[in-house]
Amino acid sequence: MSRSRFGALASLMAVSLVLSGCATASGAQIEAETRASLPSAWQEAARLPDVVTSQDAVLKELFYRVQVGPDLALAQSRLKEAEARLMVARAGLLPSLSLGGSQTRTEIDGGKASLEKVGSATLAIPLDVFGANRARAGASKARLQAARLDAQRVASATRTNLAQLYIAYRAAQAQVAVTQANLASAEDSLSLAKARQAAGLETGLGVAQATSNRDAIAARLPSFLQAQTAARLGLEALIGDRPGSLAGLLQPIAPIPQLDSRQAVVAPQIWLDTRPDLVAAQQRLRAAGLDARAALRDRLPNLSITALGLETDLGQGVSVPSNSVAGNVAMTLFDFGRLRGLAKAAGAQAETEALLYQQSVLQAMADLETQASAVRQGERSAQAQAANVASAADQARLARVRYTSGLSGFLDVLTAERAAYEAQSAEVTAKAEAARAQFAFALALGL
């Protein structure tokens, strides 16, 4: 090779190495800028006080059952695919050994024939001088880690979905109990109105009002029963079981579950490195950068050493051994831009993953702040509704006493009892919303 050609080849190799180092600069820069842009006071906004929570044995049982449910099958399949790809990538760094054999029979004029047997063993050792194969192996390893984290995130999201359905079931169950209790109270009020009418102390208007109040309460019962059934069917579908399989497990009345998920977010950096989907996005970003590096270095020479051993059996106890060692250099000088196009595509993919990572962090921050606010508001609403229930119950008792004493009309009793029922129903709704916010906040934390 002439000096001019050698100089051109060296320049090409140097430029390619520089470009391979710059391929992932934009991705790494965006990751660093994203981390640096997190506000220093942000973790204070997401911090919430610790609370004492109840343990729900039924919910724990459902969590156990959903681990083998159908929603996790896809994540597990992707995990197996990533493991296989890592195995293939690592194999490119290791020597390969192949064995071969042949038998040749040659007939010569005059009826004579010769039989030649050849056995060979070839050992090929790749020399990954420029690191293309190492980059591919690193990219496969990063994708495997991302697949594991994705499976973990899917499991967390599935548990959260299950908890939301379970909360909906317990809330509907509580609404049924509240409605039935108030329906019984409305029946008592109707009986009281009828008795007072029979005694000449009440007109027919009071009986009509009491009947209307009872019917209005009874009309709400079917919708709560339907919501309870729908939540149970959703739970059974989520764990991959037949309809009706959870009826016995869920039948006993239990309170709406609460979750002790509100822990302090120590620092944004720790949160970035622990939330599974964000760490998976980091791993995919690194994998794309390594793919870009490998694609650029594919344009550089490919070096390998091949050792060949032959044993030729010529018959009649005569064999001829031969061995050889060769160094191989291969480089594509012109391919109509195929390798250059692959390198550009890999670089563009790295930039895409970098932007996706940045977007994922911003969305996760907004999600965490939203859920933290929802937990606070849900807790305040539940406390306010509990106080409202107590005051509405006192008002209903006072209205009944005044009515039986002849100091007020029956409409006041019905109004107070209806307000007490609405307060109890609103308290159940507030407790359910607070529980949903707690589980959503746990998912936003990456738990």
Coordinates of C-alpha atoms in Angstrom, one line a residue:
M1 CA 0.0 0.0 0.0
S2 CA 1.4 3.4 -0.9
R3 CA 2.0 6.1 1.6
S4 CA -0.8 8.2 0.2
R5 CA -3.4 5.4 0.5
F6 CA -2.1 4.5 4.0
G7 CA -2.5 8.2 5.1
A8 CA -6.0 8.4 3.7
L9 CA -7.0 5.2 5.5
A10 CA -5.5 6.4 8.8
S11 CA -7.4 9.7 8.4
L12 CA -10.6 7.8 7.8
M13 CA -10.1 5.7 10.8
A14 CA -9.4 8.8 13.0
V15 CA -12.5 10.6 11.8
S16 CA -14.6 7.6 12.4
L17 CA -13.4 7.2 15.9
V18 CA -14.1 10.9 16.6
L19 CA -17.6 10.6 15.2
S20 CA -18.3 7.5 17.2
G21 CA -17.4 9.4 20.4
C22 CA -19.7 12.2 19.4
A23 CA -22.6 10.0 18.4
T24 CA -24.0 9.8 21.9
A25 CA -22.9 13.2 23.1
S26 CA -26.3 14.7 22.5
G27 CA -28.0 11.9 24.5
A28 CA -25.6 12.1 27.4
Q29 CA -25.9 15.9 27.4
I30 CA -29.7 15.8 27.5
E31 CA -29.6 13.3 30.4
A32 CA -27.2 15.5 32.3
E33 CA -29.3 18.7 31.6
T34 CA -32.5 16.9 32.6
R35 CA -31.0 15.9 36.0
A36 CA -29.6 19.4 36.5
S37 CA -32.9 21.1 35.7
L38 CA -34.8 19.4 38.6
P39 CA -35.7 22.1 41.1
S40 CA -33.9 21.9 44.4
A41 CA -37.2 22.4 46.3
W42 CA -39.1 19.9 44.3
Q43 CA -38.7 17.0 46.7
E44 CA -40.1 19.2 49.5
A45 CA -43.3 19.6 47.5
A46 CA -43.6 15.8 47.2
R47 CA -42.9 15.0 50.8
L48 CA -45.8 13.9 52.9
P49 CA -46.1 12.8 56.6
D50 CA -46.1 9.2 57.5
V51 CA -49.4 7.6 58.5
V52 CA -50.5 4.4 60.2
T53 CA -52.4 2.1 57.9
S54 CA -54.5 -1.0 58.2
Q55 CA -53.5 -4.3 56.6
D56 CA -56.0 -5.9 54.3
A57 CA -55.6 -9.7 54.0
V58 CA -57.9 -10.0 51.0
L59 CA -55.9 -7.4 49.1
K60 CA -52.7 -9.2 49.9
E61 CA -54.2 -12.4 48.6
L62 CA -55.2 -10.6 45.4
F63 CA -51.7 -9.2 45.0
Y64 CA -50.3 -12.7 45.2
R65 CA -52.8 -14.0 42.6
V66 CA -52.2 -11.3 40.1
Q67 CA -48.4 -12.1 40.0
V68 CA -49.3 -15.0 37.7
G69 CA -52.0 -13.1 35.8
P70 CA -52.1 -12.6 32.0
D71 CA -51.0 -8.9 32.1
L72 CA -47.4 -9.9 33.0
A73 CA -47.0 -12.4 30.2
L74 CA -46.0 -9.8 27.6
A75 CA -43.4 -8.2 29.8
Q76 CA -41.9 -11.6 30.5
S77 CA -41.7 -12.5 26.8
R78 CA -39.8 -9.3 26.1
L79 CA -37.5 -10.1 29.0
K80 CA -36.7 -13.5 27.4
E81 CA -36.1 -11.9 24.1
A82 CA -33.6 -9.4 25.6
E83 CA -31.8 -12.3 27.4
A84 CA -31.4 -14.1 24.1
R85 CA -30.1 -11.0 22.3
L86 CA -27.5 -10.5 25.0
M87 CA -26.4 -14.1 24.6
V88 CA -25.9 -13.5 20.9
A89 CA -24.1 -10.2 21.4
R90 CA -21.7 -11.7 23.9
A91 CA -20.9 -14.6 21.6
G92 CA -19.5 -12.1 19.1
L93 CA -16.7 -11.4 21.6
L94 CA -15.6 -15.0 22.1
P95 CA -13.7 -17.4 19.8
S96 CA -15.6 -19.9 17.7
L97 CA -14.5 -23.4 17.0
S98 CA -15.7 -25.4 14.1
L99 CA -15.0 -29.0 13.0
G100 CA -15.3 -30.4 9.5
G101 CA -14.5 -33.5 7.6
S102 CA -14.7 -34.8 4.0
Q103 CA -14.0 -37.9 2.1
T104 CA -13.0 -38.0 -1.6
R105 CA -12.8 -41.1 -3.8
T106 CA -10.9 -40.7 -7.0
E107 CA -11.1 -43.3 -9.8
I108 CA -8.2 -43.5 -12.2
D109 CA -8.1 -45.1 -15.6
G110 CA -7.2 -48.8 -15.3
G111 CA -9.6 -49.5 -12.4
K112 CA -7.5 -48.1 -9.7
A113 CA -9.1 -45.8 -7.1
S114 CA -7.8 -43.6 -4.2
L115 CA -9.6 -42.6 -1.1
E116 CA -8.7 -39.4 0.7
K117 CA -10.1 -38.4 4.1
V118 CA -9.6 -34.9 5.5
G119 CA -10.5 -33.8 9.0
S120 CA -10.2 -30.1 10.0
A121 CA -10.6 -27.9 13.1
T122 CA -10.8 -24.1 12.7
L123 CA -10.4 -21.7 15.6
A124 CA -11.4 -18.1 14.8
I125 CA -10.5 -15.4 17.3
P126 CA -12.1 -12.0 16.7
L127 CA -10.0 -9.0 17.6
D128 CA -12.4 -6.3 18.6
V129 CA -9.8 -3.6 18.3
F130 CA -12.2 -0.7 17.8
G131 CA -14.9 -2.0 20.2
A132 CA -17.8 -2.5 17.9
N133 CA -18.7 -5.9 19.3
R134 CA -18.2 -4.7 22.9
A135 CA -20.6 -1.8 22.1
R136 CA -23.2 -4.2 20.8
A137 CA -22.8 -6.4 23.9
G138 CA -23.2 -3.3 26.1
A139 CA -26.3 -2.2 24.3
S140 CA -27.8 -5.7 24.7
K141 CA -27.0 -5.7 28.4
A142 CA -28.6 -2.2 28.8
R143 CA -31.7 -3.4 26.9
L144 CA -31.9 -6.5 29.1
Q145 CA -31.8 -4.3 32.2
A146 CA -34.5 -2.0 30.6
A147 CA -36.7 -5.1 30.0
R148 CA -36.3 -6.2 33.6
L149 CA -37.3 -2.8 34.8
D150 CA -40.2 -2.7 32.4
A151 CA -41.4 -6.0 33.8
Q152 CA -41.1 -4.5 37.3
R153 CA -43.1 -1.4 36.2
V154 CA -45.8 -3.5 34.6
A155 CA -46.1 -5.5 37.8
S156 CA -46.4 -2.3 39.8
A157 CA -49.0 -0.8 37.5
T158 CA -50.9 -4.1 37.5
R159 CA -51.0 -4.1 41.3
T160 CA -52.2 -0.5 41.2
N161 CA -55.0 -1.4 38.8
L162 CA -56.0 -4.3 41.0
A163 CA -56.0 -2.0 44.0
Q164 CA -58.2 0.5 42.2
L165 CA -60.7 -2.2 41.3
Y166 CA -60.6 -3.5 44.9
I167 CA -61.2 0.0 46.2
A168 CA -64.1 0.4 43.8
Y169 CA -65.6 -2.9 45.1
R170 CA -65.2 -2.0 48.8
A171 CA -66.6 1.5 48.1
A172 CA -69.6 0.1 46.3
Q173 CA -70.0 -2.5 49.1
A174 CA -70.0 0.4 51.7
Q175 CA -72.5 2.4 49.6
V176 CA -74.8 -0.6 49.6
A177 CA -74.5 -0.9 53.4
V178 CA -75.1 2.8 53.9
T179 CA -78.1 2.8 51.5
Q180 CA -79.6 -0.3 53.1
A181 CA -79.2 1.2 56.6
N182 CA -80.8 4.5 55.5
L183 CA -83.5 2.6 53.7
A184 CA -84.4 0.9 57.0
S185 CA -84.4 4.2 58.7
A186 CA -86.7 5.6 55.9
E187 CA -89.1 2.6 56.5
D188 CA -89.1 3.5 60.2
S189 CA -90.0 7.1 59.4
L190 CA -92.8 5.9 57.1
S191 CA -94.2 3.7 59.8
L192 CA -94.0 6.6 62.2
A193 CA -95.9 8.9 59.8
K194 CA -98.6 6.2 59.3
A195 CA -99.0 5.7 63.0
R196 CA -99.3 9.4 63.6
Q197 CA -101.8 9.7 60.8
A198 CA -103.8 6.9 62.3
A199 CA -103.8 8.7 65.6
G200 CA -105.0 11.9 63.9
L201 CA -101.7 13.7 64.6
E202 CA -100.5 13.7 60.9
T203 CA -102.0 14.4 57.6
G204 CA -101.7 12.3 54.5
L205 CA -99.0 14.6 53.2
G206 CA -96.5 13.3 55.7
V207 CA -97.1 9.7 54.6
A208 CA -96.7 10.7 51.0
Q209 CA -93.4 12.5 51.8
A210 CA -92.1 9.6 53.7
T211 CA -93.0 7.2 50.9
S212 CA -91.3 9.4 48.3
N213 CA -88.2 9.6 50.5
R214 CA -88.0 5.8 50.9
D215 CA -88.5 5.2 47.2
A216 CA -85.8 7.7 46.3
I217 CA -83.3 5.9 48.6
A218 CA -84.3 2.5 47.3
A219 CA -83.8 3.7 43.7
R220 CA -80.1 4.2 44.3
L221 CA -79.4 0.7 45.6
P222 CA -79.3 -1.1 42.2
S223 CA -76.6 1.2 40.8
F224 CA -74.4 0.4 43.8
L225 CA -75.0 -3.3 43.5
Q226 CA -74.1 -3.1 39.8
A227 CA -70.9 -1.2 40.5
Q228 CA -70.0 -3.9 43.1
T229 CA -70.5 -6.6 40.5
A230 CA -68.6 -4.8 37.8
A231 CA -65.6 -4.3 40.1
R232 CA -65.6 -8.0 41.1
L233 CA -65.7 -9.0 37.4
G234 CA -62.9 -6.6 36.7
L235 CA -60.8 -8.2 39.5
E236 CA -61.5 -11.7 38.2
A237 CA -60.5 -10.7 34.6
L238 CA -57.3 -9.1 35.9
I239 CA -56.1 -12.2 37.7
G240 CA -57.3 -14.4 34.8
D241 CA -59.9 -16.3 36.7
R242 CA -63.5 -17.3 35.8
P243 CA -66.4 -15.0 36.6
G244 CA -67.7 -15.5 40.1
S245 CA -64.5 -17.1 41.4
L246 CA -63.9 -14.2 43.9
A247 CA -67.5 -13.9 45.2
G248 CA -66.8 -15.9 48.3
L249 CA -63.5 -14.1 49.0
L250 CA -65.0 -10.6 48.6
Q251 CA -68.3 -11.3 50.3
P252 CA -67.3 -10.4 53.9
I253 CA -67.7 -6.7 54.5
A254 CA -64.3 -4.9 55.0
P255 CA -63.2 -1.3 55.1
I256 CA -61.7 0.6 52.2
P257 CA -58.0 -0.2 52.2
Q258 CA -55.4 2.4 53.0
L259 CA -51.8 2.3 51.9
D260 CA -48.7 3.6 53.7
S261 CA -47.0 4.8 50.6
R262 CA -46.3 8.4 51.6
Q263 CA -42.6 8.5 52.3
A264 CA -40.3 11.4 51.8
V265 CA -38.7 11.7 48.4
V266 CA -35.1 12.3 49.6
A267 CA -33.8 13.9 46.5
P268 CA -34.6 14.1 42.8
Q269 CA -31.4 12.2 41.8
I270 CA -32.4 9.3 44.0
W271 CA -35.9 9.3 42.6
L272 CA -34.5 9.3 39.0
D273 CA -32.4 6.3 39.8
T274 CA -35.1 4.2 41.6
R275 CA -38.3 4.7 39.6
P276 CA -38.3 1.7 37.2
D277 CA -39.6 3.3 34.1
L278 CA -37.2 6.2 34.3
V279 CA -34.2 3.9 34.9
A280 CA -35.4 1.8 32.0
A281 CA -35.5 4.9 29.8
Q282 CA -31.9 5.6 30.9
Q283 CA -30.9 2.1 29.9
R284 CA -32.6 2.4 26.5
L285 CA -30.8 5.7 26.0
R286 CA -27.4 4.1 26.7
A287 CA -28.2 1.1 24.5
A288 CA -29.1 3.4 21.6
G289 CA -25.8 5.3 22.1
L290 CA -23.8 2.1 22.1
D291 CA -25.6 1.0 19.0
A292 CA -24.7 4.2 17.3
R293 CA -21.0 3.7 18.4
A294 CA -21.0 0.2 17.0
A295 CA -22.6 1.3 13.7
L296 CA -19.9 3.9 13.2
R297 CA -17.1 1.5 14.1
D298 CA -18.4 -1.0 11.6
R299 CA -16.9 1.2 9.0
L300 CA -13.4 0.5 10.4
P301 CA -11.3 -2.6 9.6
N302 CA -12.4 -5.9 11.0
L303 CA -9.5 -7.9 12.4
S304 CA -9.4 -11.6 13.3
I305 CA -7.0 -14.5 13.7
T306 CA -7.8 -17.9 12.3
A307 CA -6.0 -21.1 13.2
L308 CA -6.6 -24.1 10.9
G309 CA -5.5 -27.7 11.6
L310 CA -5.8 -30.4 8.9
E311 CA -5.3 -34.1 9.0
T312 CA -5.3 -35.8 5.6
D313 CA -5.6 -39.6 5.5
L314 CA -4.2 -41.0 2.2
G315 CA -4.9 -44.6 3.1
Q316 CA -2.5 -47.5 3.8
G317 CA -1.6 -45.9 7.1
V318 CA -0.3 -42.7 5.5
S319 CA -1.6 -39.4 6.9
V320 CA -0.4 -35.9 6.3
P321 CA -0.9 -33.2 9.0
S322 CA -0.8 -29.5 8.3
N323 CA -1.4 -26.5 10.4
S324 CA -1.8 -22.8 9.6
V325 CA -2.4 -19.5 11.4
A326 CA -3.7 -16.5 9.5
G327 CA -4.5 -12.9 10.3
N328 CA -7.4 -11.5 8.5
V329 CA -8.2 -7.8 7.8
A330 CA -11.5 -6.8 6.1
M331 CA -12.8 -3.3 5.5
T332 CA -15.6 -2.0 3.3
L333 CA -14.4 0.9 1.1
F334 CA -17.4 1.4 -1.0
D335 CA -21.0 0.1 -0.4
F336 CA -23.2 2.8 -1.9
G337 CA -23.6 4.4 1.5
R338 CA -25.1 1.4 3.3
L339 CA -22.9 1.5 6.4
R340 CA -23.1 5.3 6.5
G341 CA -26.9 5.1 6.4
L342 CA -26.9 2.6 9.2
A343 CA -24.7 4.8 11.3
K344 CA -27.0 7.8 10.7
A345 CA -30.0 5.8 11.6
A346 CA -28.4 4.6 14.8
G347 CA -27.4 8.1 15.7
A348 CA -30.9 9.4 15.1
Q349 CA -32.3 6.6 17.3
A350 CA -30.0 7.7 20.1
E351 CA -31.2 11.3 19.8
T352 CA -34.8 10.0 19.9
E353 CA -34.2 8.0 23.0
A354 CA -32.6 11.0 24.7
L355 CA -35.6 13.2 24.0
L356 CA -37.9 10.4 25.1
Y357 CA -36.0 10.2 28.4
Q358 CA -36.3 13.9 28.9
Q359 CA -40.0 13.8 28.2
S360 CA -40.4 10.8 30.6
V361 CA -38.8 12.6 33.4
L362 CA -40.9 15.7 33.0
Q363 CA -44.1 13.7 32.8
A364 CA -43.1 11.6 35.8
M365 CA -42.4 14.8 37.8
A366 CA -45.9 16.2 36.9
D367 CA -47.4 12.8 37.8
L368 CA -45.7 12.7 41.2
E369 CA -46.7 16.3 42.0
T370 CA -50.3 15.6 40.9
Q371 CA -50.6 12.5 43.0
A372 CA -49.0 14.1 46.0
S373 CA -51.6 16.9 45.8
A374 CA -54.4 14.3 45.4
V375 CA -53.3 12.5 48.5
R376 CA -53.4 15.7 50.6
Q377 CA -56.7 16.8 49.2
G378 CA -58.2 13.3 49.6
E379 CA -57.2 13.2 53.2
R380 CA -58.6 16.6 53.9
S381 CA -61.9 15.8 52.1
A382 CA -62.2 12.5 54.1
Q383 CA -61.7 14.3 57.4
A384 CA -64.2 17.0 56.4
Q385 CA -66.8 14.5 55.3
A386 CA -66.4 12.5 58.6
A387 CA -67.2 15.7 60.5
N388 CA -70.1 16.4 58.2
V389 CA -71.5 12.9 58.9
A390 CA -71.4 13.5 62.7
S391 CA -73.1 16.8 62.5
A392 CA -75.7 15.6 60.0
A393 CA -76.5 12.6 62.3
D394 CA -77.0 15.0 65.3
Q395 CA -79.3 17.1 63.2
A396 CA -81.4 14.1 62.1
R397 CA -81.8 13.0 65.7
L398 CA -82.8 16.5 66.8
A399 CA -85.3 16.8 64.0
R400 CA -87.0 13.5 64.9
V401 CA -87.2 14.6 68.6
R402 CA -88.8 18.0 67.6
Y403 CA -91.2 16.2 65.3
T404 CA -92.4 13.7 67.9
S405 CA -92.7 16.6 70.4
G406 CA -94.9 18.5 67.9
L407 CA -92.5 21.4 67.5
S408 CA -91.8 20.9 63.8
G409 CA -93.2 19.3 60.7
F410 CA -92.4 15.9 59.2
L411 CA -90.7 17.5 56.2
D412 CA -87.9 18.7 58.6
V413 CA -87.3 15.1 59.6
L414 CA -87.1 13.8 56.1
T415 CA -84.8 16.7 55.0
A416 CA -82.5 16.0 57.9
E417 CA -82.4 12.3 57.3
R418 CA -81.8 12.8 53.6
A419 CA -78.9 15.1 54.5
A420 CA -77.5 12.5 56.8
Y421 CA -77.7 9.8 54.1
E422 CA -76.0 12.1 51.6
A423 CA -73.2 12.9 54.1
Q424 CA -72.6 9.2 54.7
S425 CA -72.5 8.4 51.0
A426 CA -70.1 11.4 50.4
E427 CA -67.8 10.1 53.1
V428 CA -67.5 6.7 51.4
T429 CA -66.7 8.4 48.1
A430 CA -64.1 10.6 49.8
K431 CA -62.4 7.6 51.5
A432 CA -62.3 5.8 48.2
E433 CA -60.8 8.8 46.4
A434 CA -58.2 9.1 49.2
A435 CA -57.3 5.4 48.9
R436 CA -57.0 5.7 45.1
A437 CA -54.7 8.7 45.4
Q438 CA -52.5 6.8 47.9
F439 CA -52.0 3.9 45.5
A440 CA -51.5 6.2 42.5
F441 CA -48.9 8.1 44.6
A442 CA -47.1 4.9 45.4
L443 CA -46.9 4.1 41.6
A444 CA -45.6 7.6 40.9
L445 CA -42.8 7.0 43.5
G446 CA -41.9 3.8 41.7
L447 CA -43.0 1.5 44.5

